[in-house]
Amino acid sequence: IIVFCPITSRVGSDVEAAMKNIPWDKKIVLVLMHHTRDPDYSTAGTLWSETYPNIDLEVHVLFHESVPGLLTSSKNTDAVYRMQKYLQPREETKEPMLHSLSSYFLIFLLPIQINVHTITSGETFGADEELLSKVRKRTQLTVTHWLESLFIIVFCPITSRVGSDVEAAMNKVPGEQNVILVLMHHTRDEGYSTAGTIWSDQYPNVILDVHVLFHETVPGLLQCAKNTEAVDQLVRELDQRS
């Protein structure tokens, strides 16, 4: 069994989650996948075959959503070579094996289409479309009917009181669909404070809430750290749930 393990939090917990449902009597090739743009990224650390005796081979690869497939790096070249060598047919068994691992990796790393439905509860002056555009550049996001969607992105411009605006926006959500709530603050202040309620405490189907800043005098979103963080949060959530 080849186990592809993207490292998204702590290496140990990610490997444990990947190995959790693997039969103990099956031989494993563990591919630890590090999300980085640095071709010289250090992958030194635990030898996982000491923790999991059924691991026959472990390799490290580097990837990033801004690069199709794998990074061009000596580490990835070495990983492909070691796997090709390991998986070559053995004379005594003539067992069919994988040969074109470069293509195999590329297929695995192609972005998965993510179907979402969107609801916009008020005037955004195009900020909702710009946010979607930024997310689409990093994911395979497709807007579709809510019955075909993985979850619903609710764009909620704050025009009066936050609580009443959120309530009005959430009332538009059909069914019990999971929701990503985008609270949109109308301001020109790039340092505007958005601290306040955690909306998942009030609405159990809200799996993530993010805050963005916009103003009609600025096309789309303000250029600020808060909006950059919101895009990053959305991309992470979509990647984890796709």
C-alpha positions as a printed Julia matrix, in Angstrom:
242×3 Matrix{Float64}:
   0.0     0.0     0.0
   1.24    3.48   -0.88
   0.13    5.98    1.77
   0.19    9.64    0.72
   0.39   11.79    3.85
   0.2    15.58    3.35
   1.66   17.34    6.39
  -0.92   19.94    7.44
  -0.33   20.3    11.19
   2.16   18.26   13.25
   4.04   15.51   11.43
   3.39   12.94   14.15
  -0.37   13.45   14.3
  -0.67   13.57   10.5
   1.24   10.29   10.11
  -0.81    8.69   12.89
  -4.04    9.71   11.16
  -2.8     8.38    7.8
  -1.7     5.04    9.28
  -4.72    4.59   11.52
  -6.82    2.33    9.3
  -4.0     0.5     7.52
  -3.91   -3.28    8.16
  -0.84   -4.09   10.26
   0.12   -7.02    8.02
   0.33   -4.93    4.82
   3.66   -3.53    3.67
   3.6     0.24    3.4
   5.36    2.86    1.3
   4.87    6.1     3.24
   5.05    9.3     1.19
   5.34   12.34    3.46
   4.18   15.37    1.48
   5.46   18.75    2.65
   3.52   21.85    1.57
   6.2    24.41    0.69
   7.65   26.46   -2.16
  11.21   25.98   -0.86
  12.98   23.31   -3.0
  15.61   22.95   -0.24
  13.07   22.48    2.57
  14.5    20.27    5.34
  12.61   17.02    5.94
  14.97   15.55    8.52
  13.21   13.94   11.46
  11.68   10.7    12.69
  12.38    7.38   10.97
   8.78    6.16   10.84
   9.64    2.51   10.22
  10.81    2.42   13.85
   7.31    3.4    14.97
   5.42    1.37   12.36
   7.25   -1.9    11.55
   5.14   -2.51    8.41
   6.63    0.57    6.71
   9.05   -0.79    4.11
  10.0     2.55    2.61
   9.42    6.2     3.44
  10.14    9.13    1.15
   9.62   12.88    1.35
   8.22   15.06   -1.44
   7.64   18.81   -1.73
   4.57   20.36   -3.32
   2.63   23.63   -3.48
  -0.68   24.66   -5.05
   1.07   27.36   -7.09
   3.17   24.69   -8.88
   1.55   21.96  -11.03
   2.33   18.59   -9.45
   5.63   18.48   -7.57
   8.3    21.12   -7.11
  11.37   20.81   -9.3
  13.87   19.72   -6.67
  16.52   17.09   -5.97
  14.43   15.81   -3.06
  11.52   14.94   -5.35
  13.83   13.4    -7.94
  15.33   11.21   -5.22
  11.87   10.2    -3.95
  10.73    9.11   -7.42
  13.99    7.19   -8.02
  13.75    5.35   -4.68
  10.12    4.4    -5.29
  10.79    3.24   -8.84
  13.64    1.09   -7.58
  11.54   -0.33   -4.74
   8.56   -1.08   -7.0
  10.49   -2.69   -9.86
   9.21   -6.21  -10.71
  11.07   -8.9    -8.84
  12.37  -11.83  -10.88
  11.03  -14.41   -8.48
   7.44  -13.1    -8.54
   7.07  -11.25  -11.84
   4.58   -9.15   -9.89
   3.28   -6.14  -11.88
   4.44   -2.87  -10.35
   4.22    0.85  -10.94
   6.85    2.33  -13.23
   5.78    5.86  -14.17
   5.76    7.34  -10.69
   6.3    10.9   -11.88
   2.97   10.74  -13.71
   1.4     8.98  -10.73
   2.39   11.82   -8.41
   1.12   14.43  -10.86
  -2.26   12.73  -11.09
  -2.49   12.53   -7.29
  -1.68   16.2    -6.86
  -4.15   17.57   -9.4
  -6.62   19.83   -7.57
  -9.96   18.24   -6.69
 -13.07   20.1    -7.82
 -14.92   21.63   -4.87
 -18.61   22.39   -5.36
 -20.05   25.23   -3.29
 -23.2    27.31   -3.33
 -23.07   31.03   -2.53
 -25.55   33.37   -0.89
 -25.02   37.14   -0.72
 -27.32   38.93    1.71
 -26.62   42.54    0.68
 -24.6    44.99   -1.41
 -20.88   44.15   -1.59
 -19.76   46.35   -4.51
 -18.11   43.31   -6.1
 -16.11   42.31   -3.0
 -17.75   38.88   -2.86
 -16.75   38.14   -6.47
 -13.17   39.28   -5.87
 -12.89   37.04   -2.82
 -14.14   34.06   -4.84
 -11.69   34.95   -7.62
  -8.76   34.93   -5.19
  -9.82   31.56   -3.79
 -10.31   30.1    -7.29
  -6.7    30.89   -8.13
  -5.63   28.42   -5.44
  -8.39   25.79   -5.58
 -10.72   24.14   -8.09
 -13.78   25.99   -6.76
 -17.06   25.62   -8.66
 -20.26   27.47   -7.75
 -23.28   25.21   -8.17
 -26.81   24.53   -6.88
 -26.97   24.06   -3.13
 -28.16   20.45   -3.47
 -24.94   19.61   -5.34
 -22.64   21.59   -3.07
 -20.26   20.48   -0.36
 -21.22   23.55    1.65
 -22.56   27.09    1.29
 -20.5    30.27    1.41
 -22.63   33.05    2.9
 -21.47   36.6     2.18
 -22.89   38.81    4.92
 -22.28   42.58    4.56
 -22.59   44.28    7.95
 -24.88   47.27    7.47
 -26.54   47.72   10.87
 -26.02   45.46   13.9
 -23.8    42.42   13.38
 -26.19   40.05   15.13
 -29.26   41.04   13.13
 -27.32   41.06    9.84
 -25.95   37.57   10.49
 -29.39   36.3    11.5
 -30.92   37.67    8.29
 -28.15   36.09    6.19
 -28.4    32.7     7.91
 -32.17   32.65    7.42
 -31.47   32.43    3.69
 -29.55   29.15    4.06
 -31.58   26.18    2.76
 -31.67   22.94    4.71
 -28.98   22.0     7.22
 -26.07   22.59    4.86
 -22.65   23.4     6.35
 -21.81   27.09    6.04
 -18.7    29.21    5.65
 -19.76   32.62    6.93
 -17.97   35.64    5.42
 -18.62   38.75    7.5
 -18.01   41.78    5.28
 -17.2    45.02    7.07
 -17.83   48.25    5.15
 -14.83   50.44    5.99
 -11.75   52.12    4.55
  -9.77   51.44    7.74
  -7.3    48.62    7.04
  -6.76   48.17   10.79
 -10.49   47.87   11.55
 -11.15   45.53   14.5
 -13.4    42.56   13.76
 -13.13   40.87   17.17
 -16.42   39.61   18.55
 -18.8    36.66   18.47
 -17.74   33.17   17.37
 -20.72   32.44   15.17
 -20.33   28.66   15.22
 -21.37   28.86   18.89
 -24.77   30.2    17.79
 -25.13   28.38   14.47
 -23.83   24.77   14.67
 -23.74   24.45   10.87
 -21.19   27.29   10.6
 -17.89   25.45   10.12
 -15.81   28.6     9.6
 -16.3    32.34    9.88
 -13.92   34.86    8.33
 -13.86   38.64    8.22
 -13.12   40.83    5.21
 -12.96   44.6     4.71
 -14.41   46.4     1.69
 -15.53   49.85    0.55
 -17.22   51.16   -2.59
 -14.32   53.57   -3.22
 -11.94   50.6    -3.56
 -12.51   48.02   -6.34
 -13.26   44.68   -4.68
 -11.49   44.2    -1.35
  -9.15   46.49    0.57
  -5.47   45.6     0.22
  -4.82   44.54    3.82
  -3.52   41.71    6.01
  -7.0    40.83    7.25
  -8.27   40.11    3.74
  -5.15   38.08    2.91
  -5.72   36.05    6.08
  -9.37   35.47    5.11
  -8.35   34.06    1.71
  -5.77   31.79    3.39
  -8.38   30.54    5.88
 -10.87   29.79    3.11
  -8.3    27.92    1.01
  -7.18   25.82    4.01
 -10.76   24.9     4.88
 -11.58   23.97    1.28
  -8.41   21.88    0.97
  -9.12   20.0     4.2
 -12.71   19.19    3.29
 -12.23   18.39   -0.41
